[in-house]
Short mmCIF file of C-alpha atoms and ligand atoms in Angstrom, two decimals:
data_model
loop_
_atom_site.label_atom_id
_atom_site.label_comp_id
_atom_site.label_asym_id
_atom_site.label_seq_id
_atom_site.Cartn_x
_atom_site.Cartn_y
_atom_site.Cartn_z
CA UNK A 24 -10.08 1.90 -27.62
CA UNK A 25 -6.53 2.99 -26.84
CA UNK A 26 -4.62 1.95 -23.75
CA UNK A 27 -3.20 4.10 -20.95
CA UNK A 28 -0.17 3.50 -18.80
CA UNK A 29 0.21 4.47 -15.14
CA UNK A 30 3.61 4.53 -13.44
CA UNK A 31 3.86 4.76 -9.64
CA UNK A 32 7.45 5.47 -8.60
CA UNK A 33 7.12 4.71 -4.89
CA UNK A 34 9.71 4.88 -2.13
CA UNK A 35 10.05 1.09 -2.09
CA UNK A 36 8.50 -0.30 -5.27
CA UNK A 37 7.99 0.88 -8.86
CA UNK A 38 4.57 -0.18 -10.09
CA UNK A 39 3.31 -0.12 -13.69
CA UNK A 40 -0.21 -0.79 -14.96
CA UNK A 41 -1.64 -1.07 -18.46
CA UNK A 42 -5.22 0.17 -18.44
CA UNK A 43 -8.07 -0.08 -20.93
CA UNK A 44 -11.18 1.88 -20.04
CA UNK A 45 -11.55 1.40 -16.28
CA UNK A 46 -9.84 -2.01 -16.11
CA UNK A 47 -6.29 -2.98 -15.13
CA UNK A 48 -5.23 -5.28 -18.00
CA UNK A 49 -1.68 -5.88 -16.76
CA UNK A 50 0.38 -4.94 -13.70
CA UNK A 51 3.93 -5.49 -12.54
CA UNK A 52 6.29 -4.14 -9.87
CA UNK A 53 10.04 -4.05 -9.20
CA UNK A 54 11.92 -2.79 -6.13
CA UNK A 55 12.88 0.89 -6.29
CA UNK A 56 16.57 1.26 -7.16
CA UNK A 57 18.82 3.77 -8.94
CA UNK A 58 17.92 4.22 -12.62
CA UNK A 59 14.18 4.51 -11.92
CA UNK A 60 13.25 5.70 -15.42
CA UNK A 61 15.08 2.75 -16.97
CA UNK A 62 13.36 0.31 -14.57
CA UNK A 63 9.90 1.80 -15.17
CA UNK A 64 10.29 1.92 -18.95
CA UNK A 65 11.57 -1.68 -18.90
CA UNK A 66 8.23 -2.70 -17.36
CA UNK A 67 6.34 -0.64 -19.95
CA UNK A 68 8.22 -2.48 -22.71
CA UNK A 69 7.25 -5.82 -21.10
CA UNK A 70 3.58 -4.77 -21.15
CA UNK A 71 3.68 -3.63 -24.77
CA UNK A 72 5.51 -6.79 -25.86
CA UNK A 73 3.08 -9.04 -24.03
CA UNK A 74 0.05 -7.38 -25.64
CA UNK A 75 1.70 -6.92 -29.07
CA UNK A 76 1.25 -3.14 -28.80
CA UNK A 77 3.32 -0.21 -30.05
CA UNK A 78 3.57 3.41 -28.82
CA UNK A 79 0.74 4.30 -31.23
CA UNK A 80 -1.67 2.16 -29.20
CA UNK A 81 -0.98 4.20 -26.06
CA UNK A 82 -3.08 7.26 -25.44
CA UNK A 83 -1.22 8.59 -22.42
CA UNK A 84 1.61 7.71 -20.01
CA UNK A 85 1.13 9.24 -16.53
CA UNK A 86 3.56 9.12 -13.62
CA UNK A 87 2.94 9.51 -9.91
CA UNK A 88 4.77 8.72 -6.67
CA UNK A 89 7.72 10.41 -5.10
CA UNK A 90 9.95 9.69 -8.12
CA UNK A 91 7.41 10.91 -10.72
CA UNK A 92 9.64 13.75 -11.98
CA UNK A 93 12.41 11.26 -12.79
CA UNK A 94 10.55 9.79 -15.75
CA UNK A 95 10.95 12.16 -18.69
CA UNK A 96 9.07 9.80 -21.02
CA UNK A 97 5.83 10.28 -19.04
CA UNK A 98 3.80 13.05 -20.65
CA UNK A 99 1.81 13.75 -17.53
CA UNK A 100 2.39 13.75 -13.75
CA UNK A 101 -0.20 13.40 -10.99
CA UNK A 102 0.31 13.88 -7.24
CA UNK A 103 0.05 10.62 -5.30
CA UNK A 104 -2.90 11.67 -3.12
CA UNK A 105 -5.07 12.58 -6.13
CA UNK A 106 -3.99 9.41 -7.96
CA UNK A 107 -4.86 7.30 -4.91
CA UNK A 108 -8.25 9.00 -4.50
CA UNK A 109 -9.19 8.67 -8.18
CA UNK A 110 -7.95 5.11 -8.46
CA UNK A 111 -9.71 3.88 -5.33
CA UNK A 112 -12.98 5.69 -6.06
CA UNK A 113 -13.13 4.14 -9.54
CA UNK A 114 -12.07 0.63 -8.49
CA UNK A 115 -14.51 0.60 -5.56
CA UNK A 116 -17.26 1.70 -7.99
CA UNK A 117 -17.83 4.86 -5.99
CA UNK A 118 -18.23 3.11 -2.62
CA UNK A 119 -14.99 4.16 -0.91
CA UNK A 120 -15.18 7.11 1.52
CA UNK A 121 -11.95 6.48 3.46
CA UNK A 122 -8.62 5.19 2.11
CA UNK A 123 -5.92 3.93 4.42
CA UNK A 124 -2.75 3.73 2.33
CA UNK A 125 0.27 2.01 3.82
CA UNK A 126 3.34 2.62 1.71
CA UNK A 127 6.98 1.73 2.04
CA UNK A 128 7.76 4.79 4.15
CA UNK A 129 4.53 6.52 5.10
CA UNK A 130 0.99 6.04 6.25
CA UNK A 131 -1.86 8.10 4.74
CA UNK A 132 -5.55 8.53 5.41
CA UNK A 133 -7.65 10.12 2.64
CA UNK A 134 -11.35 10.91 3.10
CA UNK A 135 -13.55 11.17 0.04
CA UNK A 136 -16.83 13.03 -0.50
CA UNK A 137 -19.78 11.38 -2.25
CA UNK A 138 -18.51 12.70 -5.61
CA UNK A 139 -15.05 11.21 -5.05
CA UNK A 140 -13.32 14.53 -4.31
CA UNK A 141 -10.81 14.61 -1.46
CA UNK A 142 -12.44 16.03 1.66
CA UNK A 143 -9.62 15.45 4.16
CA UNK A 144 -6.11 14.06 4.26
CA UNK A 145 -3.64 13.08 7.01
CA UNK A 146 -0.19 11.58 6.74
CA UNK A 147 2.39 10.14 9.07
CA UNK A 148 5.79 10.28 7.39
CA UNK A 149 7.82 11.30 10.45
CA UNK A 150 8.19 7.80 11.79
CA UNK A 151 8.70 4.49 10.04
CA UNK A 152 6.48 2.52 12.45
CA UNK A 153 3.62 0.81 10.67
CA UNK A 154 5.09 1.31 7.21
CA UNK A 155 6.34 -1.33 4.77
CA UNK A 156 9.95 -0.64 5.76
CA UNK A 157 9.10 -1.32 9.39
CA UNK A 158 7.56 -4.67 8.46
CA UNK A 159 10.62 -5.53 6.38
CA UNK A 160 12.90 -4.76 9.31
CA UNK A 161 10.85 -6.93 11.67
CA UNK A 162 10.90 -9.72 9.06
CA UNK A 163 14.72 -9.57 9.12
CA UNK A 164 14.88 -9.63 12.93
CA UNK A 165 12.50 -12.62 13.04
CA UNK A 166 14.20 -14.25 10.06
CA UNK A 167 10.73 -14.86 8.62
CA UNK A 168 9.44 -13.88 5.16
CA UNK A 169 7.06 -10.93 5.27
CA UNK A 170 4.64 -12.79 3.01
CA UNK A 171 4.00 -15.35 5.79
CA UNK A 172 3.23 -12.75 8.53
CA UNK A 173 -0.51 -12.86 7.86
CA UNK A 174 -0.84 -16.62 8.05
CA UNK A 175 1.45 -16.84 11.11
CA UNK A 176 -0.36 -14.19 13.14
CA UNK A 177 -3.68 -15.91 12.48
CA UNK A 178 -2.16 -19.00 14.18
CA UNK A 179 -1.08 -17.07 17.31
CA UNK A 180 -2.40 -18.36 20.64
CA UNK A 181 -1.68 -15.29 22.74
CA UNK A 182 -2.45 -11.59 22.28
CA UNK A 183 0.94 -10.23 23.23
CA UNK A 184 1.18 -6.51 23.99
CA UNK A 185 4.10 -4.83 22.22
CA UNK A 186 5.09 -1.60 23.92
CA UNK A 187 7.28 -0.08 21.23
CA UNK A 188 6.08 1.02 17.84
CA UNK A 189 9.29 2.99 17.29
CA UNK A 190 11.51 1.03 14.91
CA UNK A 191 14.58 1.37 17.11
CA UNK A 192 12.88 0.29 20.36
CA UNK A 193 10.73 -2.36 18.69
CA UNK A 194 13.89 -4.09 17.46
CA UNK A 195 15.33 -4.47 20.97
CA UNK A 196 11.94 -5.44 22.40
CA UNK A 197 11.49 -8.16 19.76
CA UNK A 198 15.03 -9.48 20.29
CA UNK A 199 14.39 -9.76 24.04
CA UNK A 200 11.01 -11.47 23.50
CA UNK A 201 12.69 -14.02 21.22
CA UNK A 202 15.37 -14.59 23.89
CA UNK A 203 12.59 -15.31 26.42
CA UNK A 204 11.23 -17.99 24.06
CA UNK A 205 8.07 -16.11 22.98
CA UNK A 206 6.67 -17.65 19.79
CA UNK A 207 7.19 -15.67 16.57
CA UNK A 208 3.48 -16.04 15.77
CA UNK A 209 2.55 -14.20 18.98
CA UNK A 210 5.13 -11.45 18.38
CA UNK A 211 3.79 -10.89 14.86
CA UNK A 212 0.20 -10.75 16.08
CA UNK A 213 1.21 -8.22 18.77
CA UNK A 214 2.95 -6.18 16.09
CA UNK A 215 -0.16 -6.14 13.89
CA UNK A 216 -2.30 -4.91 16.79
CA UNK A 217 0.15 -2.18 17.75
CA UNK A 218 0.23 -0.95 14.13
CA UNK A 219 -3.57 -1.23 13.87
CA UNK A 220 -3.84 1.06 16.92
CA UNK A 221 -1.55 3.62 15.27
CA UNK A 222 -3.68 3.56 12.14
CA UNK A 223 -6.89 3.91 14.18
CA UNK A 224 -5.37 6.94 15.89
CA UNK A 225 -4.52 8.53 12.51
CA UNK A 226 -8.05 7.80 11.25
CA UNK A 227 -9.58 9.95 13.98
CA UNK A 228 -13.33 10.32 14.18
CA UNK A 229 -14.45 10.25 10.56
CA UNK A 230 -14.15 6.45 10.44
CA UNK A 231 -17.83 5.62 10.46
CA UNK A 232 -18.80 7.61 7.37
CA UNK A 233 -19.04 5.06 4.54
CA UNK A 234 -16.79 2.25 3.39
CA UNK A 235 -13.15 1.99 4.41
CA UNK A 236 -10.57 0.53 2.01
CA UNK A 237 -6.97 -0.40 2.77
CA UNK A 238 -4.34 -0.24 0.00
CA UNK A 239 -0.57 -0.15 -0.54
CA UNK A 240 1.80 -3.14 -0.35
CA UNK A 241 1.28 -4.06 3.34
CA UNK A 242 -2.49 -4.35 2.78
CA UNK A 243 -1.71 -7.81 1.34
CA UNK A 244 -1.13 -8.97 4.93
CA UNK A 245 -4.39 -10.56 6.18
CA UNK A 246 -3.13 -10.51 9.78
CA UNK A 247 -2.86 -6.72 9.71
CA UNK A 248 -6.33 -6.45 8.16
CA UNK A 249 -7.76 -8.68 10.89
CA UNK A 250 -6.17 -6.59 13.65
CA UNK A 251 -7.39 -3.36 12.04
CA UNK A 252 -10.98 -4.60 11.78
CA UNK A 253 -10.80 -5.69 15.43
CA UNK A 254 -9.55 -2.28 16.56
CA UNK A 255 -12.05 -0.32 14.45
CA UNK A 256 -14.96 -2.73 15.01
CA UNK A 257 -15.72 -2.20 11.31
CA UNK A 258 -15.20 -4.01 8.04
CA UNK A 259 -12.14 -2.83 6.10
CA UNK A 260 -12.11 -3.76 2.40
CA UNK A 261 -9.09 -4.71 0.29
CA UNK A 262 -9.35 -4.82 -3.51
CA UNK A 263 -7.67 -7.60 -5.56
CA UNK A 264 -4.55 -5.61 -6.55
CA UNK A 265 -4.12 -3.19 -3.63
CA UNK A 266 -0.53 -2.21 -4.45
CA UNK A 267 -1.58 -0.87 -7.88
CA UNK A 268 -4.44 1.51 -6.98
CA UNK A 269 -2.21 4.60 -7.18
CA UNK A 270 -0.68 3.64 -10.55
CA UNK A 271 -4.21 2.94 -11.86
CA UNK A 272 -5.42 6.33 -10.56
CA UNK A 273 -2.57 8.06 -12.41
CA UNK A 274 -3.50 6.20 -15.61
CA UNK A 275 -7.17 7.28 -15.52
CA UNK A 276 -6.59 10.87 -14.40
P1 LIG B 8 5.64 2.66 -1.99
O1 LIG B 8 4.60 3.15 -2.98
O2 LIG B 8 5.94 3.62 -0.90
O3 LIG B 8 6.86 2.11 -2.66
P2 LIG B 8 4.04 0.20 -1.72
O4 LIG B 8 2.59 0.53 -1.59
O5 LIG B 8 4.52 -0.26 -3.05
O6 LIG B 8 4.93 1.45 -1.22
O7 LIG B 8 4.37 -0.87 -0.60
C1 LIG B 8 5.68 -1.37 -0.45
C2 LIG B 8 5.71 -2.25 0.76
O8 LIG B 8 4.78 -3.31 0.59
C3 LIG B 8 7.04 -2.92 0.98
O9 LIG B 8 7.76 -2.17 1.93
C4 LIG B 8 6.68 -4.30 1.53
O10 LIG B 8 7.00 -4.30 2.88
C5 LIG B 8 5.16 -4.38 1.42
N1 LIG B 8 4.70 -5.61 0.79
C6 LIG B 8 4.81 -5.96 -0.52
N2 LIG B 8 4.26 -7.18 -0.75
C7 LIG B 8 3.77 -7.61 0.46
C8 LIG B 8 3.07 -8.79 0.91
N3 LIG B 8 2.75 -9.79 0.05
N4 LIG B 8 2.73 -8.86 2.21
C9 LIG B 8 3.03 -7.86 3.06
N5 LIG B 8 3.68 -6.74 2.71
C10 LIG B 8 4.05 -6.60 1.43
#
């Protein structure tokens, strides 16, 4: 069986997967930067080298994400919503009915019908709050690595209420909380709950129909997942490689 390659040229990260059948054999990401085609094709070369493959072993190279048109070597492009829907439906073995995708710069909710087709879609790309960029900015203000947010918020001893979800106001609110001696753990937990409430709002009423899956880079934060499940009073599932669902969906489409 031949392999397929999926490229997801996101606002914040370029993701590449090597796929055989319905399985992700290899995945890697790099931060988005100028020269996106060069960066993406560099990752493809790494995959081929690692598996001892040549171009002849590759059936199809598909690109998605906001930079998809920048890769002339991809023979096929797929819009990110379709790629996300196809990828998640296949990886969840047909169980997913709602996808919450948190990307670097936007927040999306995609509802799926029983056959995996998109039945509804909503996006918040007007405001950075709740997106990966927002988390990165808060990580800088708190001088704390983003990767430790999950663990830290689970150690919080107070459910602090953050009033601002706007990036600009949140920054000054966090600075003043730090000045008052509020623990970083409690600020991070408050942040997760305020973002979880925004997501719940975007989800609307269709939340109870079938299984909900969270994907995109920030879904690797267990503190955010915890807050979201608390707000929704429902289980929210995260697959093992949640940042690569969209690249996988492009590869299998
Ligand atoms: P895009 O497709 O828009 O580039 P991604 O789905 O690749 O977005 O997500 C990128 C975001 O993921 C980054 O902004 C970063 O904040 C976040 N991220 C990446 N790894 C982690 C992690 N381990 N924990 C929390 N957030 C993460």
